[in-house]
mmCIF file of N, CA and C in Angstrom:
data_model
loop_
_atom_site.group_PDB
_atom_site.id
_atom_site.type_symbol
_atom_site.label_atom_id
_atom_site.label_comp_id
_atom_site.label_asym_id
_atom_site.label_seq_id
_atom_site.Cartn_x
_atom_site.Cartn_y
_atom_site.Cartn_z
ATOM 1 N N UNK R 1 -12.630 86.066 -89.802
ATOM 2 C CA UNK R 1 -12.271 86.344 -88.423
ATOM 3 C C UNK R 1 -13.407 85.898 -87.508
ATOM 4 N N UNK R 2 -13.051 85.305 -86.385
ATOM 5 C CA UNK R 2 -14.071 84.837 -85.455
ATOM 6 C C UNK R 2 -14.805 86.002 -84.819
ATOM 7 N N UNK R 3 -15.973 85.688 -84.311
ATOM 8 C CA UNK R 3 -16.779 86.675 -83.618
ATOM 9 C C UNK R 3 -17.553 86.012 -82.501
ATOM 10 N N UNK R 4 -18.062 86.821 -81.617
ATOM 11 C CA UNK R 4 -18.814 86.330 -80.468
ATOM 12 C C UNK R 4 -20.141 87.071 -80.367
ATOM 13 N N UNK R 5 -21.167 86.350 -79.988
ATOM 14 C CA UNK R 5 -22.419 86.949 -79.543
ATOM 15 C C UNK R 5 -22.464 86.713 -78.045
ATOM 16 N N UNK R 6 -22.938 87.700 -77.304
ATOM 17 C CA UNK R 6 -22.967 87.555 -75.854
ATOM 18 C C UNK R 6 -24.219 88.215 -75.285
ATOM 19 N N UNK R 7 -24.588 87.768 -74.092
ATOM 20 C CA UNK R 7 -25.694 88.374 -73.354
ATOM 21 C C UNK R 7 -25.181 88.719 -71.961
ATOM 22 N N UNK R 8 -25.436 89.959 -71.570
ATOM 23 C CA UNK R 8 -25.086 90.433 -70.233
ATOM 24 C C UNK R 8 -26.351 90.597 -69.402
ATOM 25 N N UNK R 9 -26.234 90.320 -68.109
ATOM 26 C CA UNK R 9 -27.293 90.690 -67.170
ATOM 27 C C UNK R 9 -26.835 91.983 -66.513
ATOM 28 N N UNK R 10 -27.657 93.005 -66.621
ATOM 29 C CA UNK R 10 -27.333 94.312 -66.050
ATOM 30 C C UNK R 10 -27.777 94.374 -64.593
ATOM 31 N N UNK R 11 -27.288 95.357 -63.871
ATOM 32 C CA UNK R 11 -27.593 95.478 -62.442
ATOM 33 C C UNK R 11 -29.076 95.680 -62.166
ATOM 34 N N UNK R 12 -29.832 96.170 -63.149
ATOM 35 C CA UNK R 12 -31.274 96.356 -62.956
ATOM 36 C C UNK R 12 -32.088 95.137 -63.389
ATOM 37 N N UNK R 13 -31.409 94.033 -63.733
ATOM 38 C CA UNK R 13 -32.095 92.799 -64.106
ATOM 39 C C UNK R 13 -32.408 92.670 -65.586
ATOM 40 N N UNK R 14 -32.134 93.699 -66.370
ATOM 41 C CA UNK R 14 -32.374 93.616 -67.808
ATOM 42 C C UNK R 14 -31.219 92.878 -68.478
ATOM 43 N N UNK R 15 -31.448 92.497 -69.721
ATOM 44 C CA UNK R 15 -30.424 91.818 -70.504
ATOM 45 C C UNK R 15 -29.947 92.722 -71.628
ATOM 46 N N UNK R 16 -28.676 92.592 -71.967
ATOM 47 C CA UNK R 16 -28.087 93.318 -73.085
ATOM 48 C C UNK R 16 -27.429 92.297 -73.992
ATOM 49 N N UNK R 17 -27.755 92.318 -75.273
ATOM 50 C CA UNK R 17 -27.136 91.424 -76.250
ATOM 51 C C UNK R 17 -26.188 92.225 -77.126
ATOM 52 N N UNK R 18 -25.025 91.657 -77.387
ATOM 53 C CA UNK R 18 -24.051 92.321 -78.231
ATOM 54 C C UNK R 18 -23.228 91.320 -79.017
ATOM 55 N N UNK R 19 -22.381 91.834 -79.888
ATOM 56 C CA UNK R 19 -21.445 90.991 -80.631
ATOM 57 C C UNK R 19 -20.122 91.732 -80.741
ATOM 58 N N UNK R 20 -19.058 90.974 -80.870
ATOM 59 C CA UNK R 20 -17.723 91.563 -80.893
ATOM 60 C C UNK R 20 -16.720 90.577 -81.469
ATOM 61 N N UNK R 21 -15.571 91.095 -81.839
ATOM 62 C CA UNK R 21 -14.464 90.238 -82.262
ATOM 63 C C UNK R 21 -13.617 89.811 -81.061
ATOM 64 N N UNK R 22 -13.597 90.637 -80.026
ATOM 65 C CA UNK R 22 -12.725 90.413 -78.871
ATOM 66 C C UNK R 22 -13.567 90.453 -77.594
ATOM 67 N N UNK R 23 -14.006 89.309 -77.146
ATOM 68 C CA UNK R 23 -14.974 89.234 -76.052
ATOM 69 C C UNK R 23 -14.445 89.828 -74.747
ATOM 70 N N UNK R 24 -13.269 89.427 -74.318
ATOM 71 C CA UNK R 24 -12.745 89.912 -73.035
ATOM 72 C C UNK R 24 -12.576 91.432 -73.035
ATOM 73 N N UNK R 25 -12.072 91.979 -74.124
ATOM 74 C CA UNK R 25 -11.904 93.435 -74.215
ATOM 75 C C UNK R 25 -13.252 94.145 -74.162
ATOM 76 N N UNK R 26 -14.234 93.580 -74.832
ATOM 77 C CA UNK R 26 -15.567 94.193 -74.866
ATOM 78 C C UNK R 26 -16.209 94.159 -73.480
ATOM 79 N N UNK R 27 -16.053 93.056 -72.769
ATOM 80 C CA UNK R 27 -16.612 92.961 -71.417
ATOM 81 C C UNK R 27 -15.972 93.988 -70.491
ATOM 82 N N UNK R 28 -14.674 94.143 -70.600
ATOM 83 C CA UNK R 28 -13.977 95.143 -69.783
ATOM 84 C C UNK R 28 -14.478 96.550 -70.109
ATOM 85 N N UNK R 29 -14.712 96.822 -71.385
ATOM 86 C CA UNK R 29 -15.242 98.133 -71.781
ATOM 87 C C UNK R 29 -16.619 98.363 -71.162
ATOM 88 N N UNK R 30 -17.468 97.352 -71.177
ATOM 89 C CA UNK R 30 -18.789 97.488 -70.544
ATOM 90 C C UNK R 30 -18.637 97.801 -69.055
ATOM 91 N N UNK R 31 -17.743 97.100 -68.372
ATOM 92 C CA UNK R 31 -17.564 97.302 -66.929
ATOM 93 C C UNK R 31 -17.037 98.702 -66.615
ATOM 94 N N UNK R 32 -16.296 99.281 -67.537
ATOM 95 C CA UNK R 32 -15.748 100.622 -67.332
ATOM 96 C C UNK R 32 -16.699 101.720 -67.792
ATOM 97 N N UNK R 33 -17.865 101.334 -68.288
ATOM 98 C CA UNK R 33 -18.820 102.325 -68.755
ATOM 99 C C UNK R 33 -18.564 102.795 -70.169
ATOM 100 N N UNK R 34 -17.732 102.079 -70.894
ATOM 101 C CA UNK R 34 -17.386 102.454 -72.262
ATOM 102 C C UNK R 34 -18.057 101.557 -73.299
ATOM 103 N N UNK R 35 -18.756 100.536 -72.849
ATOM 104 C CA UNK R 35 -19.298 99.538 -73.766
ATOM 105 C C UNK R 35 -20.432 100.022 -74.622
ATOM 106 N N UNK R 36 -21.421 100.630 -74.010
ATOM 107 C CA UNK R 36 -22.587 101.128 -74.740
ATOM 108 C C UNK R 36 -23.350 102.075 -73.823
ATOM 109 N N UNK R 37 -24.165 102.906 -74.420
ATOM 110 C CA UNK R 37 -24.993 103.802 -73.610
ATOM 111 C C UNK R 37 -25.932 103.013 -72.713
ATOM 112 N N UNK R 38 -26.451 101.897 -73.213
ATOM 113 C CA UNK R 38 -27.418 101.118 -72.439
ATOM 114 C C UNK R 38 -26.800 100.582 -71.147
ATOM 115 N N UNK R 39 -25.603 100.035 -71.230
ATOM 116 C CA UNK R 39 -25.014 99.416 -70.041
ATOM 117 C C UNK R 39 -24.300 100.408 -69.126
ATOM 118 N N UNK R 40 -23.997 101.591 -69.605
ATOM 119 C CA UNK R 40 -23.240 102.557 -68.808
ATOM 120 C C UNK R 40 -23.874 102.816 -67.450
ATOM 121 N N UNK R 41 -25.181 103.016 -67.405
ATOM 122 C CA UNK R 41 -25.868 103.304 -66.142
ATOM 123 C C UNK R 41 -26.486 102.067 -65.513
ATOM 124 N N UNK R 42 -26.117 100.895 -65.997
ATOM 125 C CA UNK R 42 -26.664 99.646 -65.468
ATOM 126 C C UNK R 42 -25.538 98.713 -65.010
ATOM 127 N N UNK R 43 -24.437 99.288 -64.597
ATOM 128 C CA UNK R 43 -23.300 98.506 -64.131
ATOM 129 C C UNK R 43 -23.441 98.212 -62.652
ATOM 130 N N UNK R 44 -22.817 97.134 -62.209
ATOM 131 C CA UNK R 44 -21.983 96.223 -62.983
ATOM 132 C C UNK R 44 -22.833 95.293 -63.851
ATOM 133 N N UNK R 45 -22.193 94.762 -64.874
ATOM 134 C CA UNK R 45 -22.848 93.795 -65.746
ATOM 135 C C UNK R 45 -22.171 92.446 -65.561
ATOM 136 N N UNK R 46 -22.912 91.392 -65.883
ATOM 137 C CA UNK R 46 -22.394 90.035 -65.730
ATOM 138 C C UNK R 46 -22.604 89.283 -67.038
ATOM 139 N N UNK R 47 -21.562 88.654 -67.532
ATOM 140 C CA UNK R 47 -21.688 87.814 -68.719
ATOM 141 C C UNK R 47 -22.425 86.542 -68.322
ATOM 142 N N UNK R 48 -23.576 86.297 -68.963
ATOM 143 C CA UNK R 48 -24.331 85.097 -68.607
ATOM 144 C C UNK R 48 -24.466 84.108 -69.757
ATOM 145 N N UNK R 49 -24.113 84.532 -70.969
ATOM 146 C CA UNK R 49 -24.152 83.612 -72.112
ATOM 147 C C UNK R 49 -23.268 84.165 -73.211
ATOM 148 N N UNK R 50 -22.574 83.270 -73.915
ATOM 149 C CA UNK R 50 -21.808 83.677 -75.097
ATOM 150 C C UNK R 50 -21.637 82.486 -76.021
ATOM 151 N N UNK R 51 -21.412 82.792 -77.288
ATOM 152 C CA UNK R 51 -21.136 81.767 -78.293
ATOM 153 C C UNK R 51 -20.122 82.323 -79.277
ATOM 154 N N UNK R 52 -19.240 81.451 -79.739
ATOM 155 C CA UNK R 52 -18.224 81.846 -80.711
ATOM 156 C C UNK R 52 -18.655 81.390 -82.097
ATOM 157 N N UNK R 53 -18.402 82.231 -83.086
ATOM 158 C CA UNK R 53 -18.737 81.941 -84.475
ATOM 159 C C UNK R 53 -17.489 82.071 -85.334
ATOM 160 N N UNK R 54 -17.487 81.378 -86.457
ATOM 161 C CA UNK R 54 -16.346 81.461 -87.367
ATOM 162 C C UNK R 54 -16.217 82.845 -87.981
ATOM 163 N N UNK R 55 -17.358 83.519 -88.169
ATOM 164 C CA UNK R 55 -17.345 84.840 -88.812
ATOM 165 C C UNK R 55 -18.129 85.839 -87.961
ATOM 166 N N UNK R 56 -17.656 87.074 -87.922
ATOM 167 C CA UNK R 56 -18.295 88.120 -87.125
ATOM 168 C C UNK R 56 -19.696 88.428 -87.633
ATOM 169 N N UNK R 57 -19.938 88.291 -88.936
ATOM 170 C CA UNK R 57 -21.276 88.587 -89.442
ATOM 171 C C UNK R 57 -22.303 87.592 -88.922
ATOM 172 N N UNK R 58 -21.892 86.358 -88.639
ATOM 173 C CA UNK R 58 -22.796 85.375 -88.038
ATOM 174 C C UNK R 58 -23.137 85.783 -86.606
ATOM 175 N N UNK R 59 -22.132 86.248 -85.875
ATOM 176 C CA UNK R 59 -22.349 86.712 -84.506
ATOM 177 C C UNK R 59 -23.269 87.927 -84.488
ATOM 178 N N UNK R 60 -23.061 88.844 -85.414
ATOM 179 C CA UNK R 60 -23.881 90.049 -85.495
ATOM 180 C C UNK R 60 -25.333 89.700 -85.828
ATOM 181 N N UNK R 61 -25.534 88.740 -86.717
ATOM 182 C CA UNK R 61 -26.896 88.334 -87.088
ATOM 183 C C UNK R 61 -27.642 87.774 -85.882
ATOM 184 N N UNK R 62 -26.973 86.952 -85.072
ATOM 185 C CA UNK R 62 -27.634 86.420 -83.878
ATOM 186 C C UNK R 62 -27.887 87.528 -82.864
ATOM 187 N N UNK R 63 -26.958 88.458 -82.718
ATOM 188 C CA UNK R 63 -27.179 89.601 -81.819
ATOM 189 C C UNK R 63 -28.476 90.318 -82.187
ATOM 190 N N UNK R 64 -28.647 90.623 -83.462
ATOM 191 C CA UNK R 64 -29.845 91.342 -83.908
ATOM 192 C C UNK R 64 -31.099 90.520 -83.665
ATOM 193 N N UNK R 65 -31.013 89.218 -83.847
ATOM 194 C CA UNK R 65 -32.158 88.348 -83.584
ATOM 195 C C UNK R 65 -32.527 88.395 -82.103
ATOM 196 N N UNK R 66 -31.550 88.252 -81.237
ATOM 197 C CA UNK R 66 -31.793 88.263 -79.792
ATOM 198 C C UNK R 66 -32.356 89.607 -79.347
ATOM 199 N N UNK R 67 -31.874 90.692 -79.930
ATOM 200 C CA UNK R 67 -32.366 92.016 -79.548
ATOM 201 C C UNK R 67 -33.853 92.186 -79.831
ATOM 202 N N UNK R 68 -34.400 91.408 -80.726
ATOM 203 C CA UNK R 68 -35.821 91.477 -81.025
ATOM 204 C C UNK R 68 -36.683 90.624 -80.115
ATOM 205 N N UNK R 69 -36.077 89.883 -79.216
ATOM 206 C CA UNK R 69 -36.810 88.981 -78.337
ATOM 207 C C UNK R 69 -37.260 89.686 -77.060
ATOM 208 N N UNK R 70 -38.311 89.159 -76.475
ATOM 209 C CA UNK R 70 -38.790 89.645 -75.180
ATOM 210 C C UNK R 70 -37.818 89.211 -74.080
ATOM 211 N N UNK R 71 -37.978 89.815 -72.914
ATOM 212 C CA UNK R 71 -37.167 89.436 -71.753
ATOM 213 C C UNK R 71 -37.374 87.959 -71.436
ATOM 214 N N UNK R 72 -38.618 87.507 -71.475
ATOM 215 C CA UNK R 72 -38.933 86.112 -71.155
ATOM 216 C C UNK R 72 -38.281 85.149 -72.145
ATOM 217 N N UNK R 73 -38.310 85.496 -73.419
ATOM 218 C CA UNK R 73 -37.699 84.627 -74.427
ATOM 219 C C UNK R 73 -36.186 84.592 -74.255
ATOM 220 N N UNK R 74 -35.584 85.729 -73.939
ATOM 221 C CA UNK R 74 -34.136 85.752 -73.699
ATOM 222 C C UNK R 74 -33.787 84.866 -72.509
ATOM 223 N N UNK R 75 -34.569 84.957 -71.452
ATOM 224 C CA UNK R 75 -34.315 84.147 -70.262
ATOM 225 C C UNK R 75 -34.432 82.661 -70.580
ATOM 226 N N UNK R 76 -35.468 82.279 -71.320
ATOM 227 C CA UNK R 76 -35.636 80.877 -71.708
ATOM 228 C C UNK R 76 -34.447 80.405 -72.542
ATOM 229 N N UNK R 77 -33.979 81.244 -73.452
ATOM 230 C CA UNK R 77 -32.827 80.907 -74.287
ATOM 231 C C UNK R 77 -31.570 80.735 -73.440
ATOM 232 N N UNK R 78 -31.341 81.632 -72.510
ATOM 233 C CA UNK R 78 -30.165 81.557 -71.638
ATOM 234 C C UNK R 78 -30.178 80.256 -70.849
ATOM 235 N N UNK R 79 -31.352 79.883 -70.372
ATOM 236 C CA UNK R 79 -31.467 78.692 -69.537
ATOM 237 C C UNK R 79 -31.466 77.392 -70.329
ATOM 238 N N UNK R 80 -31.979 77.431 -71.575
ATOM 239 C CA UNK R 80 -32.121 76.170 -72.293
ATOM 240 C C UNK R 80 -31.707 76.161 -73.747
ATOM 241 N N UNK R 81 -31.133 77.240 -74.233
ATOM 242 C CA UNK R 81 -30.683 77.275 -75.618
ATOM 243 C C UNK R 81 -31.828 77.339 -76.617
ATOM 244 N N UNK R 82 -31.496 77.049 -77.864
ATOM 245 C CA UNK R 82 -32.490 77.164 -78.930
ATOM 246 C C UNK R 82 -33.651 76.191 -78.750
ATOM 247 N N UNK R 83 -33.393 75.019 -78.187
ATOM 248 C CA UNK R 83 -34.485 74.063 -77.966
ATOM 249 C C UNK R 83 -35.558 74.638 -77.050
ATOM 250 N N UNK R 84 -35.152 75.457 -76.104
ATOM 251 C CA UNK R 84 -36.093 76.017 -75.129
ATOM 252 C C UNK R 84 -37.018 77.066 -75.729
ATOM 253 N N UNK R 85 -36.665 77.611 -76.883
ATOM 254 C CA UNK R 85 -37.496 78.680 -77.458
ATOM 255 C C UNK R 85 -38.195 78.253 -78.743
ATOM 256 N N UNK R 86 -38.169 76.969 -79.038
ATOM 257 C CA UNK R 86 -38.928 76.500 -80.201
ATOM 258 C C UNK R 86 -40.395 76.826 -79.968
ATOM 259 N N UNK R 87 -41.034 77.386 -80.966
ATOM 260 C CA UNK R 87 -42.446 77.727 -80.849
ATOM 261 C C UNK R 87 -42.718 79.085 -80.231
ATOM 262 N N UNK R 88 -41.670 79.881 -79.947
ATOM 263 C CA UNK R 88 -41.862 81.191 -79.324
ATOM 264 C C UNK R 88 -42.133 82.305 -80.315
ATOM 265 N N UNK R 89 -41.942 82.063 -81.597
ATOM 266 C CA UNK R 89 -42.120 83.161 -82.549
ATOM 267 C C UNK R 89 -43.581 83.563 -82.630
ATOM 268 N N UNK R 90 -43.829 84.814 -82.936
ATOM 269 C CA UNK R 90 -45.203 85.324 -83.052
ATOM 270 C C UNK R 90 -45.959 84.556 -84.124
ATOM 271 N N UNK R 91 -45.285 84.217 -85.202
ATOM 272 C CA UNK R 91 -45.936 83.483 -86.292
ATOM 273 C C UNK R 91 -46.385 82.100 -85.809
ATOM 274 N N UNK R 92 -45.510 81.401 -85.089
ATOM 275 C CA UNK R 92 -45.867 80.071 -84.597
ATOM 276 C C UNK R 92 -46.999 80.141 -83.581
ATOM 277 N N UNK R 93 -46.986 81.144 -82.714
ATOM 278 C CA UNK R 93 -48.080 81.290 -81.741
ATOM 279 C C UNK R 93 -49.389 81.584 -82.454
ATOM 280 N N UNK R 94 -49.343 82.425 -83.484
ATOM 281 C CA UNK R 94 -50.553 82.760 -84.237
ATOM 282 C C UNK R 94 -51.109 81.528 -84.942
ATOM 283 N N UNK R 95 -50.230 80.708 -85.497
ATOM 284 C CA UNK R 95 -50.685 79.483 -86.160
ATOM 285 C C UNK R 95 -51.340 78.535 -85.163
ATOM 286 N N UNK R 96 -50.766 78.396 -83.989
ATOM 287 C CA UNK R 96 -51.362 77.526 -82.962
ATOM 288 C C UNK R 96 -52.718 78.059 -82.533
ATOM 289 N N UNK R 97 -52.831 79.366 -82.373
ATOM 290 C CA UNK R 97 -54.098 79.976 -81.957
ATOM 291 C C UNK R 97 -55.178 79.758 -82.997
ATOM 292 N N UNK R 98 -54.829 79.903 -84.267
ATOM 293 C CA UNK R 98 -55.841 79.779 -85.322
ATOM 294 C C UNK R 98 -56.291 78.337 -85.504
ATOM 295 N N UNK R 99 -55.443 77.373 -85.202
ATOM 296 C CA UNK R 99 -55.846 75.977 -85.350
ATOM 297 C C UNK R 99 -56.602 75.467 -84.136
ATOM 298 N N UNK R 100 -56.445 76.124 -82.998
ATOM 299 C CA UNK R 100 -57.159 75.680 -81.798
ATOM 300 C C UNK R 100 -58.495 76.386 -81.630
ATOM 301 N N UNK R 101 -58.776 77.368 -82.452
ATOM 302 C CA UNK R 101 -60.026 78.130 -82.326
ATOM 303 C C UNK R 101 -61.186 77.441 -82.994
#
């Protein structure tokens, strides 16, 4: 079954990442305050990025990955996709720091 990963911009400027089988229904739930505790008090929310996957577990895996990112990394990803965040991982930054020292 297909799945979606999505990113919402909340009314306070924060981002919320989620995954679902039914994107339109999930967005409506968020707008009604039923989507999640996080978005309930940060409405209205705006869908700013989404991707469809062949399987829901793929969508869920990307959701969890995005949830571990900083606000800045999420913004870079939204604006430029995966190419924009190459080299953003803590491991890659640490490797660059150790070779430049």
